[in-house]
Amino acid sequence: MAPCLSELRNAETIVLIIGGGPVGIAAALILKQRTHIAPVIYEAQLEPTTIGGAIRIPSNGLRLLRRLGLYEELALRGSRETNVVLHSVQGFVIGQLDMISWSEKRTGFGLLKIRRSDLMDVLYGAARKAGIQVHFGRKLVEIEEGDQQVTAIFSDGTRGTADFLLGCDGVSSSVRKLYVDSDIQPEYSGVTDIYSLVPTYDRPTPVGMLSGLHVTFTGAGMFAITSATRSSDENYWFFSTASPSPALRGTSDGREEQKLRHADDAQAILRDALKGGQGEWGDLLRDFAEKSKTVRFHPVFTLPLGGVWHRGRCLLLGDAAHAMSPHSSQGVSMALEDVFLLSRLLNRSSLPLKDVFKTYDQKRRPRTEEIYRTAKDLGKMRKKTGPWQLWLNELILTMVLYCYGALNLLKLGIGQQPMVYDIEKEEL
Ligand SMILES: Cc1cc2nc3c(=O)[nH]c(=O)nc-3n(C[C@H](O)[C@H](O)[C@H](O)COP(=O)(O)OP(=O)(O)OC[C@H]3O[C@@H](n4cnc5c(N)ncnc54)[C@H](O)[C@@H]3O)c2cc1C
């Protein structure tokens, strides 16, 4: 019979966390801080993974990072500039977008743009300080569940046994495939990102030209440049373009080579799309697109809605449960909301574990589905467009932004309500 959590709390309760990405480390930290449960993390790679180059974390996620005690350290490393400037490829400014100040006023938190490596560094530093065990080079290959415990078996033949297990192993989750829901498969979103981090000393830019986020719409997709560090010593750019599913096959070395080739192809598409760029802005964009040394390639995969999130003693969190398009910048914040809710349920409930997971699922699904749909819609702006359609889109956007400012629609907080949401206020 499944034990109650009050029983579990009296004994030395252990949770296995599969995956040492943002959600795995955040889950371990919060369980360590707020419950009597001892987390042990197993990560397949030999070091923390840093896919994505740099990420944006909006106010709903930042508020939770403050509660975890990490916000101040992250803010010392990342950029907090919030302005968004939209450009046409010809070099004129379409308008400015304020997607932050309404939610900032209500939460006290704006937006943080930070290198993935800095985020992981701060998370791992906190895990070390908290004495959390992290085992690197342990790839999960099998799960066995008995009456009292669950066992994870790794590719090197080692095992870990615990009271329950959290699948924090990302969009291609082994916990999901091996045990929780083998039916659901990641789907290619139709959009591929290439990106690079560029030291600013490599690229003398007129002062102030690149503060905040600068988005340029091209016929082949969206090109964006932003600062990624507090000292602005590095810029991050990404280009999102619609492209057919890139089939990556063979060994991981072979796949890496194919990714480099795909990155070169996408960079060529970007160079071509920027040919019509004019003036100082056009030169600047071409300079970024042509001279960046290390360009990474990332086809965006998401999970279809409606998958199963838990089975027996295993629960999926973060991308393993609800991987969404990155275009709403909510992946990490969604993962943080997941772990905060779970810690509350584990801490307060005297329910059997299966009921904790069930309640978690009921509370969490509507919110993640809402954000998932918004992110999917934003991804549509990356689709290829002909010159007339692009011109029309720019005209419509210019008028919308003008009306937005003239009618002071900012006060309605359109698009910003989801960033004010506080998972800790969710009734249990
Ligand atoms: C290009 C791009 C841009 C993005 N931009 C943003 C952004 O601006 N803001 C934002 O909030 N989010 C963004 N995201 C989304 C964000 O990266 C994810 O939501 C977030 O990384 C999810 O964290 P996670 O820990 O669930 O999964 P992951 O970060 O994928 O971590 C999973 C971990 O599990 C490990 N693992 C996998 N399989 C196994 C196994 N079998 N055994 C053991 N370990 C395993 C992996 O090695 C990895 O370390 C972006 C994503 C991409 C691709």
Short mmCIF file of C-alpha atoms and ligand atoms in Angstrom, two decimals:
data_model
loop_
_atom_site.label_atom_id
_atom_site.label_comp_id
_atom_site.label_asym_id
_atom_site.label_seq_id
_atom_site.Cartn_x
_atom_site.Cartn_y
_atom_site.Cartn_z
CA MET A 1 0.00 0.00 0.00
CA ALA A 2 1.29 3.49 -0.83
CA PRO A 3 2.52 5.30 2.28
CA CYS A 4 1.11 8.63 3.51
CA LEU A 5 3.53 11.53 3.38
CA SER A 6 3.22 12.03 7.13
CA GLU A 7 4.68 8.50 7.45
CA LEU A 8 7.34 9.27 4.89
CA ARG A 9 8.31 12.43 6.76
CA ASN A 10 9.10 10.51 9.90
CA ALA A 11 11.56 8.26 8.17
CA GLU A 12 14.57 9.36 6.10
CA THR A 13 12.69 10.00 2.88
CA ILE A 14 14.75 10.07 -0.27
CA VAL A 15 13.79 11.32 -3.73
CA LEU A 16 15.73 10.46 -6.87
CA ILE A 17 15.89 13.37 -9.28
CA ILE A 18 16.68 12.34 -12.85
CA GLY A 19 18.23 15.26 -14.75
CA GLY A 20 20.43 18.08 -13.50
CA GLY A 21 18.95 20.88 -15.66
CA PRO A 22 17.25 23.96 -14.17
CA VAL A 23 14.21 22.02 -12.94
CA GLY A 24 16.22 19.16 -11.39
CA ILE A 25 18.44 21.50 -9.39
CA ALA A 26 15.57 23.84 -8.43
CA ALA A 27 13.49 20.84 -7.28
CA ALA A 28 16.35 19.58 -5.13
CA LEU A 29 16.92 23.02 -3.59
CA ILE A 30 13.28 23.64 -2.71
CA LEU A 31 12.74 20.15 -1.28
CA LYS A 32 15.88 20.55 0.81
CA GLN A 33 14.80 24.00 2.03
CA ARG A 34 11.14 23.30 2.73
CA THR A 35 10.68 19.59 3.42
CA HIS A 36 12.38 16.75 5.24
CA ILE A 37 13.00 14.93 2.00
CA ALA A 38 16.60 14.27 0.93
CA PRO A 39 17.15 14.76 -2.84
CA VAL A 40 19.82 12.95 -4.86
CA ILE A 41 20.40 14.11 -8.46
CA TYR A 42 21.50 11.93 -11.38
CA GLU A 43 22.65 13.72 -14.54
CA ALA A 44 23.48 11.88 -17.79
CA GLN A 45 26.16 14.33 -18.95
CA LEU A 46 29.56 14.78 -17.35
CA GLU A 47 28.84 18.46 -16.63
CA PRO A 48 25.80 20.79 -16.56
CA THR A 49 24.24 21.27 -20.02
CA THR A 50 23.93 24.82 -21.33
CA ILE A 51 21.66 24.56 -24.41
CA GLY A 52 20.18 27.84 -25.58
CA GLY A 53 23.08 30.27 -24.98
CA ALA A 54 21.11 32.83 -22.97
CA ILE A 55 17.58 32.94 -21.62
CA ARG A 56 15.01 35.47 -20.49
CA ILE A 57 13.27 35.01 -17.15
CA PRO A 58 10.15 37.14 -16.55
CA SER A 59 8.64 38.31 -13.25
CA ASN A 60 6.71 35.14 -12.30
CA GLY A 61 9.97 33.16 -12.41
CA LEU A 62 12.12 35.88 -10.82
CA ARG A 63 9.81 36.11 -7.82
CA LEU A 64 10.34 32.37 -7.21
CA LEU A 65 14.10 32.68 -7.67
CA ARG A 66 14.07 35.34 -4.92
CA ARG A 67 12.20 32.90 -2.64
CA LEU A 68 14.83 30.28 -3.42
CA GLY A 69 17.44 32.84 -2.31
CA LEU A 70 19.07 33.05 -5.75
CA TYR A 71 17.70 36.22 -7.33
CA GLU A 72 20.35 38.65 -6.04
CA GLU A 73 23.25 36.54 -7.30
CA LEU A 74 21.60 36.05 -10.68
CA ALA A 75 20.82 39.77 -10.98
CA LEU A 76 24.51 40.53 -10.41
CA ARG A 77 25.35 38.48 -13.51
CA GLY A 78 22.47 39.07 -15.93
CA SER A 79 21.08 42.06 -17.76
CA ARG A 80 17.91 43.73 -16.46
CA GLU A 81 17.29 46.03 -19.41
CA THR A 82 13.64 45.65 -20.36
CA ASN A 83 13.08 47.78 -23.48
CA VAL A 84 12.14 46.01 -26.70
CA VAL A 85 12.71 47.77 -30.03
CA LEU A 86 11.20 46.38 -33.25
CA HIS A 87 13.05 47.09 -36.50
CA SER A 88 12.39 46.49 -40.14
CA VAL A 89 15.16 44.88 -42.12
CA GLN A 90 15.52 48.15 -44.05
CA GLY A 91 16.64 49.77 -40.85
CA PHE A 92 13.68 51.88 -39.69
CA VAL A 93 12.26 51.50 -36.21
CA ILE A 94 8.73 50.05 -36.30
CA GLY A 95 8.11 50.84 -32.64
CA GLN A 96 8.90 50.08 -29.04
CA LEU A 97 7.15 47.45 -26.99
CA ASP A 98 6.63 47.51 -23.25
CA MET A 99 6.03 43.93 -22.17
CA ILE A 100 7.28 44.33 -18.62
CA SER A 101 6.39 47.50 -16.69
CA TRP A 102 2.77 46.51 -15.90
CA SER A 103 3.82 43.20 -14.35
CA GLU A 104 6.91 44.77 -12.75
CA LYS A 105 4.72 47.30 -10.94
CA ARG A 106 2.62 44.47 -9.50
CA THR A 107 5.37 42.01 -8.60
CA GLY A 108 8.47 44.10 -7.99
CA PHE A 109 10.32 42.06 -10.62
CA GLY A 110 11.04 42.95 -14.24
CA LEU A 111 12.97 40.72 -16.61
CA LEU A 112 16.37 39.08 -16.39
CA LYS A 113 18.42 38.05 -19.40
CA ILE A 114 21.20 35.74 -18.42
CA ARG A 115 23.65 33.33 -19.99
CA ARG A 116 22.57 29.74 -19.48
CA SER A 117 26.05 28.99 -18.10
CA ASP A 118 25.59 31.70 -15.42
CA LEU A 119 22.16 30.36 -14.45
CA MET A 120 23.50 26.81 -14.11
CA ASP A 121 26.56 28.05 -12.23
CA VAL A 122 24.40 29.80 -9.63
CA LEU A 123 22.03 26.81 -9.31
CA TYR A 124 24.88 24.30 -8.93
CA GLY A 125 26.67 26.62 -6.47
CA ALA A 126 23.54 26.71 -4.31
CA ALA A 127 23.18 22.90 -4.53
CA ARG A 128 26.81 22.47 -3.41
CA LYS A 129 26.27 24.83 -0.47
CA ALA A 130 23.12 22.92 0.52
CA GLY A 131 25.09 19.63 0.47
CA ILE A 132 22.94 18.11 -2.31
CA GLN A 133 24.53 15.09 -3.97
CA VAL A 134 24.83 15.29 -7.77
CA HIS A 135 26.05 12.24 -9.69
CA PHE A 136 27.26 13.13 -13.20
CA GLY A 137 27.59 10.63 -16.06
CA ARG A 138 24.56 8.62 -14.89
CA LYS A 139 22.16 8.04 -17.75
CA LEU A 140 18.87 6.48 -16.66
CA VAL A 141 18.07 3.32 -18.66
CA GLU A 142 15.47 1.50 -16.56
CA ILE A 143 12.99 2.03 -13.72
CA GLU A 144 11.73 -0.70 -11.36
CA GLU A 145 8.98 -0.08 -8.88
CA GLY A 146 8.20 -2.25 -5.86
CA ASP A 147 5.62 -1.93 -3.05
CA GLN A 148 7.74 0.37 -0.94
CA GLN A 149 10.34 1.91 -3.20
CA VAL A 150 11.42 2.80 -6.71
CA THR A 151 14.79 1.95 -8.25
CA ALA A 152 16.56 3.79 -11.07
CA ILE A 153 19.10 1.83 -13.08
CA PHE A 154 21.83 3.68 -14.96
CA SER A 155 23.81 2.84 -18.10
CA ASP A 156 26.98 2.17 -16.09
CA GLY A 157 25.11 -0.55 -14.16
CA THR A 158 24.77 1.47 -10.94
CA ARG A 159 21.41 1.88 -9.20
CA GLY A 160 19.66 4.29 -6.90
CA THR A 161 16.67 3.43 -4.71
CA ALA A 162 14.29 5.86 -3.05
CA ASP A 163 10.75 6.56 -1.87
CA PHE A 164 9.83 8.40 -5.04
CA LEU A 165 11.35 9.71 -8.27
CA LEU A 166 11.09 12.99 -10.18
CA GLY A 167 11.63 12.96 -13.95
CA CYS A 168 13.38 16.28 -14.62
CA ASP A 169 15.14 15.03 -17.74
CA GLY A 170 13.84 17.43 -20.37
CA VAL A 171 11.82 17.13 -23.58
CA SER A 172 13.26 13.71 -24.51
CA SER A 173 12.71 12.41 -20.98
CA SER A 174 13.72 8.79 -20.34
CA VAL A 175 11.48 8.69 -17.27
CA ARG A 176 8.54 9.48 -19.52
CA LYS A 177 9.55 7.07 -22.30
CA LEU A 178 10.59 4.17 -20.07
CA TYR A 179 7.90 4.36 -17.44
CA VAL A 180 5.32 7.13 -17.22
CA ASP A 181 3.95 7.56 -20.75
CA SER A 182 5.66 5.82 -23.67
CA ASP A 183 2.93 6.93 -26.10
CA ILE A 184 3.73 10.60 -26.16
CA GLN A 185 6.58 11.75 -28.42
CA PRO A 186 8.28 15.15 -28.85
CA GLU A 187 7.14 16.90 -32.03
CA TYR A 188 9.19 19.23 -34.20
CA SER A 189 7.60 22.70 -33.95
CA GLY A 190 8.54 23.67 -37.52
CA VAL A 191 10.90 26.34 -36.16
CA THR A 192 14.66 26.13 -35.79
CA ASP A 193 16.83 28.56 -33.83
CA ILE A 194 20.47 29.37 -34.43
CA TYR A 195 22.21 31.48 -31.84
CA SER A 196 25.54 32.79 -30.65
CA LEU A 197 27.10 34.73 -27.78
CA VAL A 198 29.41 37.47 -29.03
CA PRO A 199 31.88 39.44 -26.87
CA THR A 200 31.22 43.16 -27.35
CA TYR A 201 34.94 43.93 -27.71
CA ASP A 202 34.76 41.96 -30.97
CA ARG A 203 32.08 44.23 -32.29
CA PRO A 204 32.32 47.97 -31.62
CA THR A 205 28.69 49.13 -31.46
CA PRO A 206 27.54 52.75 -31.18
CA VAL A 207 26.85 53.44 -27.50
CA GLY A 208 23.28 52.66 -26.42
CA MET A 209 22.39 51.12 -29.78
CA LEU A 210 21.99 47.67 -28.33
CA SER A 211 20.54 48.26 -24.90
CA GLY A 212 17.52 45.98 -24.31
CA LEU A 213 16.18 43.56 -26.91
CA HIS A 214 16.26 44.44 -30.62
CA VAL A 215 14.03 42.42 -32.89
CA THR A 216 14.27 42.59 -36.67
CA PHE A 217 11.64 40.93 -38.87
CA THR A 218 13.04 39.42 -42.06
CA GLY A 219 11.35 37.45 -44.82
CA ALA A 220 12.99 34.28 -43.51
CA GLY A 221 12.20 34.64 -39.80
CA MET A 222 13.00 36.71 -36.75
CA PHE A 223 16.46 37.98 -35.83
CA ALA A 224 17.00 39.30 -32.29
CA ILE A 225 20.00 40.76 -30.47
CA THR A 226 20.18 41.45 -26.76
CA SER A 227 22.62 42.03 -23.95
CA ALA A 228 23.11 38.93 -21.81
CA THR A 229 25.31 40.16 -18.99
CA ARG A 230 25.10 42.93 -16.43
CA SER A 231 28.33 44.50 -17.67
CA SER A 232 27.11 44.23 -21.30
CA ASP A 233 30.42 42.58 -22.22
CA GLU A 234 28.56 39.98 -24.27
CA ASN A 235 25.66 40.16 -26.72
CA TYR A 236 23.41 37.24 -27.50
CA TRP A 237 21.69 36.88 -30.85
CA PHE A 238 19.27 34.31 -32.18
CA PHE A 239 17.55 33.76 -35.49
CA SER A 240 14.27 31.78 -35.51
CA THR A 241 13.31 30.45 -38.89
CA ALA A 242 10.71 28.03 -40.20
CA SER A 243 12.41 25.00 -41.73
CA PRO A 244 11.65 21.34 -42.42
CA SER A 245 12.41 18.87 -39.66
CA PRO A 246 16.17 18.27 -39.60
CA ALA A 247 16.64 14.52 -39.18
CA LEU A 248 19.71 14.03 -37.00
CA ARG A 249 20.95 10.45 -37.15
CA GLY A 250 23.84 8.28 -36.03
CA THR A 251 26.22 8.58 -33.09
CA SER A 252 26.31 11.71 -30.92
CA ASP A 253 29.56 12.77 -32.68
CA GLY A 254 27.84 12.35 -36.05
CA ARG A 255 24.85 14.33 -34.84
CA GLU A 256 27.12 17.15 -33.63
CA GLU A 257 28.69 17.35 -37.11
CA GLN A 258 25.25 17.45 -38.73
CA LYS A 259 24.21 20.23 -36.34
CA LEU A 260 27.23 22.30 -37.38
CA ARG A 261 26.28 21.81 -41.03
CA HIS A 262 22.65 22.78 -40.34
CA ALA A 263 23.89 25.86 -38.42
CA ASP A 264 25.95 26.89 -41.49
CA ASP A 265 22.88 26.45 -43.74
CA ALA A 266 20.67 28.53 -41.42
CA GLN A 267 23.36 31.20 -41.18
CA ALA A 268 23.40 31.37 -45.00
CA ILE A 269 19.58 31.86 -44.97
CA LEU A 270 20.03 34.65 -42.42
CA ARG A 271 22.78 36.35 -44.47
CA ASP A 272 20.54 36.22 -47.51
CA ALA A 273 17.56 37.64 -45.58
CA LEU A 274 19.69 40.57 -44.40
CA LYS A 275 20.95 41.52 -47.87
CA GLY A 276 18.37 44.30 -48.18
CA GLY A 277 19.41 45.81 -44.82
CA GLN A 278 20.35 49.46 -45.09
CA GLY A 279 22.35 52.05 -43.20
CA GLU A 280 24.05 51.59 -39.84
CA TRP A 281 21.45 49.07 -38.67
CA GLY A 282 21.81 46.88 -41.75
CA ASP A 283 25.61 46.90 -41.39
CA LEU A 284 25.35 45.98 -37.74
CA LEU A 285 23.01 43.03 -38.39
CA ARG A 286 25.20 41.68 -41.19
CA ASP A 287 28.24 42.04 -38.99
CA PHE A 288 26.64 39.86 -36.30
CA ALA A 289 25.34 37.32 -38.79
CA GLU A 290 28.60 36.95 -40.68
CA LYS A 291 31.33 37.19 -38.11
CA SER A 292 30.05 35.25 -35.08
CA LYS A 293 32.52 32.46 -34.43
CA THR A 294 30.46 29.78 -32.71
CA VAL A 295 26.93 29.50 -34.04
CA ARG A 296 24.79 26.82 -32.40
CA PHE A 297 21.81 25.11 -33.98
CA HIS A 298 18.66 24.08 -32.13
CA PRO A 299 15.54 22.64 -33.78
CA VAL A 300 12.67 23.37 -31.40
CA PHE A 301 10.80 20.28 -30.19
CA THR A 302 7.70 20.46 -28.00
CA LEU A 303 5.42 17.88 -26.40
CA PRO A 304 1.80 17.57 -27.46
CA LEU A 305 -0.69 18.52 -24.75
CA GLY A 306 -2.51 15.83 -22.83
CA GLY A 307 0.26 13.43 -21.85
CA VAL A 308 0.32 11.48 -18.58
CA TRP A 309 2.48 13.13 -15.90
CA HIS A 310 2.70 10.51 -13.17
CA ARG A 311 2.67 6.80 -12.59
CA GLY A 312 3.17 5.02 -9.26
CA ARG A 313 6.03 6.72 -7.45
CA CYS A 314 7.24 8.72 -10.46
CA LEU A 315 6.28 12.27 -11.45
CA LEU A 316 7.41 14.34 -14.46
CA LEU A 317 8.34 18.02 -14.01
CA GLY A 318 9.45 20.85 -16.31
CA ASP A 319 10.11 20.10 -19.98
CA ALA A 320 9.74 16.35 -19.35
CA ALA A 321 6.02 17.00 -18.73
CA HIS A 322 5.15 20.10 -20.77
CA ALA A 323 7.99 21.16 -23.11
CA MET A 324 6.70 24.20 -24.96
CA SER A 325 7.98 26.52 -27.64
CA PRO A 326 10.66 28.79 -26.10
CA HIS A 327 9.10 31.89 -27.69
CA SER A 328 7.25 33.04 -24.59
CA SER A 329 10.44 32.72 -22.47
CA GLN A 330 8.53 30.76 -19.83
CA GLY A 331 10.23 27.32 -19.78
CA VAL A 332 12.34 27.93 -16.67
CA SER A 333 9.59 29.87 -14.90
CA MET A 334 7.10 27.05 -15.57
CA ALA A 335 9.60 24.58 -14.11
CA LEU A 336 10.02 26.77 -11.01
CA GLU A 337 6.25 26.96 -10.57
CA ASP A 338 6.12 23.14 -10.84
CA VAL A 339 8.61 22.59 -8.04
CA PHE A 340 7.13 25.22 -5.72
CA LEU A 341 3.68 23.67 -6.01
CA LEU A 342 5.03 20.17 -5.48
CA SER A 343 6.95 21.19 -2.36
CA ARG A 344 3.79 22.73 -0.88
CA LEU A 345 1.80 19.58 -1.56
CA LEU A 346 4.48 17.31 -0.17
CA ASN A 347 4.88 19.46 2.89
CA ARG A 348 1.30 20.03 3.89
CA SER A 349 -0.50 16.98 2.71
CA SER A 350 -1.28 13.87 4.68
CA LEU A 351 -2.47 12.20 1.49
CA PRO A 352 -0.95 9.12 -0.11
CA LEU A 353 1.73 9.96 -2.65
CA LYS A 354 -0.56 9.06 -5.55
CA ASP A 355 -3.08 11.69 -4.39
CA VAL A 356 -0.34 14.30 -4.05
CA PHE A 357 0.60 13.63 -7.68
CA LYS A 358 -3.05 13.69 -8.74
CA THR A 359 -3.71 17.03 -7.02
CA TYR A 360 -0.48 18.40 -8.48
CA ASP A 361 -1.64 17.39 -11.96
CA GLN A 362 -5.11 18.97 -11.53
CA LYS A 363 -3.70 22.28 -10.23
CA ARG A 364 -0.86 22.58 -12.69
CA ARG A 365 -2.35 21.55 -16.03
CA PRO A 366 -4.59 24.59 -16.80
CA ARG A 367 -1.76 27.05 -16.20
CA THR A 368 0.83 25.19 -18.29
CA GLU A 369 -1.66 24.69 -21.13
CA GLU A 370 -2.45 28.43 -21.22
CA ILE A 371 1.24 29.37 -21.42
CA TYR A 372 1.89 26.57 -23.95
CA ARG A 373 -0.74 27.98 -26.34
CA THR A 374 0.60 31.54 -26.04
CA ALA A 375 4.13 30.33 -26.78
CA LYS A 376 2.90 28.38 -29.81
CA ASP A 377 1.16 31.48 -31.21
CA LEU A 378 4.30 33.58 -30.77
CA GLY A 379 6.26 30.92 -32.68
CA LYS A 380 4.05 31.60 -35.74
CA MET A 381 5.77 34.98 -36.16
CA ARG A 382 8.89 33.08 -37.26
CA LYS A 383 7.25 31.76 -40.42
CA LYS A 384 8.70 32.70 -43.83
CA THR A 385 6.95 35.63 -45.56
CA GLY A 386 7.19 37.15 -49.01
CA PRO A 387 8.22 40.84 -49.36
CA TRP A 388 4.63 42.13 -49.66
CA GLN A 389 3.41 40.17 -46.69
CA LEU A 390 6.41 41.37 -44.68
CA TRP A 391 5.66 44.97 -45.64
CA LEU A 392 1.99 44.51 -44.66
CA ASN A 393 2.94 42.90 -41.33
CA GLU A 394 5.25 45.82 -40.56
CA LEU A 395 2.54 48.32 -41.43
CA ILE A 396 -0.02 46.59 -39.21
CA LEU A 397 2.49 46.36 -36.38
CA THR A 398 3.35 50.07 -36.71
CA MET A 399 -0.34 50.99 -36.43
CA VAL A 400 -0.98 48.61 -33.53
CA LEU A 401 1.97 49.99 -31.59
CA TYR A 402 0.93 53.56 -32.33
CA CYS A 403 -2.63 52.91 -31.05
CA TYR A 404 -1.26 51.03 -28.05
CA GLY A 405 0.75 54.11 -27.04
CA ALA A 406 -1.84 56.74 -28.03
CA LEU A 407 -4.69 55.02 -26.16
CA ASN A 408 -2.44 54.14 -23.22
CA LEU A 409 -3.45 50.48 -23.50
CA LEU A 410 -0.46 49.57 -21.38
CA LYS A 411 -2.64 50.16 -18.34
CA LEU A 412 -4.66 47.05 -19.30
CA GLY A 413 -1.56 44.88 -18.99
CA ILE A 414 -2.35 43.00 -22.22
CA GLY A 415 -0.14 39.93 -22.44
CA GLN A 416 1.40 40.58 -19.01
CA GLN A 417 -1.19 39.02 -16.68
CA PRO A 418 0.46 35.56 -16.80
CA MET A 419 3.65 37.10 -15.42
CA VAL A 420 1.87 38.33 -12.28
CA TYR A 421 0.60 34.84 -11.40
CA ASP A 422 1.92 33.55 -8.08
CA ILE A 423 1.89 29.76 -7.69
CA GLU A 424 2.18 30.16 -3.91
CA LYS A 425 -1.28 31.78 -3.89
CA GLU A 426 -2.83 28.76 -5.62
CA GLU A 427 -5.41 27.26 -3.25
CA LEU A 428 -4.67 23.65 -2.33
C1 LIG B 1 16.80 27.87 -28.02
C2 LIG B 1 16.06 27.88 -26.71
C3 LIG B 1 15.78 29.09 -26.09
C4 LIG B 1 15.10 29.09 -24.88
N1 LIG B 1 14.84 30.29 -24.27
C5 LIG B 1 14.24 30.31 -23.08
C6 LIG B 1 14.04 31.53 -22.39
O1 LIG B 1 14.39 32.62 -22.87
N2 LIG B 1 13.43 31.49 -21.17
C7 LIG B 1 13.03 30.30 -20.59
O2 LIG B 1 12.52 30.32 -19.47
N3 LIG B 1 13.20 29.15 -21.23
C8 LIG B 1 13.79 29.11 -22.45
N4 LIG B 1 13.96 27.92 -23.09
C9 LIG B 1 13.37 26.71 -22.49
C10 LIG B 1 14.23 26.20 -21.37
O3 LIG B 1 15.53 25.97 -21.85
C11 LIG B 1 13.66 24.89 -20.83
O4 LIG B 1 12.31 25.08 -20.50
C12 LIG B 1 14.43 24.45 -19.58
O5 LIG B 1 15.76 24.20 -19.89
C13 LIG B 1 13.77 23.21 -19.03
O6 LIG B 1 14.54 22.72 -17.98
P1 LIG B 1 14.52 21.18 -17.62
O7 LIG B 1 15.43 21.05 -16.45
O8 LIG B 1 13.13 20.71 -17.54
O9 LIG B 1 15.15 20.44 -18.90
P2 LIG B 1 16.60 20.52 -19.52
O10 LIG B 1 17.17 21.88 -19.41
O11 LIG B 1 16.50 19.91 -20.87
O12 LIG B 1 17.48 19.56 -18.60
C14 LIG B 1 17.28 18.17 -18.60
C15 LIG B 1 18.52 17.51 -18.03
O13 LIG B 1 18.27 16.11 -17.93
C16 LIG B 1 19.42 15.39 -18.40
N5 LIG B 1 18.99 14.07 -18.87
C17 LIG B 1 18.32 13.78 -20.03
N6 LIG B 1 18.11 12.46 -20.14
C18 LIG B 1 18.65 11.89 -19.02
C19 LIG B 1 18.76 10.54 -18.56
N7 LIG B 1 18.29 9.50 -19.27
N8 LIG B 1 19.37 10.31 -17.39
C20 LIG B 1 19.87 11.35 -16.65
N9 LIG B 1 19.80 12.64 -17.04
C21 LIG B 1 19.20 12.91 -18.21
C22 LIG B 1 19.96 16.28 -19.51
O14 LIG B 1 21.33 16.01 -19.76
C23 LIG B 1 19.74 17.69 -18.93
O15 LIG B 1 20.83 18.14 -18.15
C24 LIG B 1 14.67 27.89 -24.29
C25 LIG B 1 14.94 26.68 -24.92
C26 LIG B 1 15.64 26.69 -26.10
C27 LIG B 1 15.94 25.36 -26.75
#
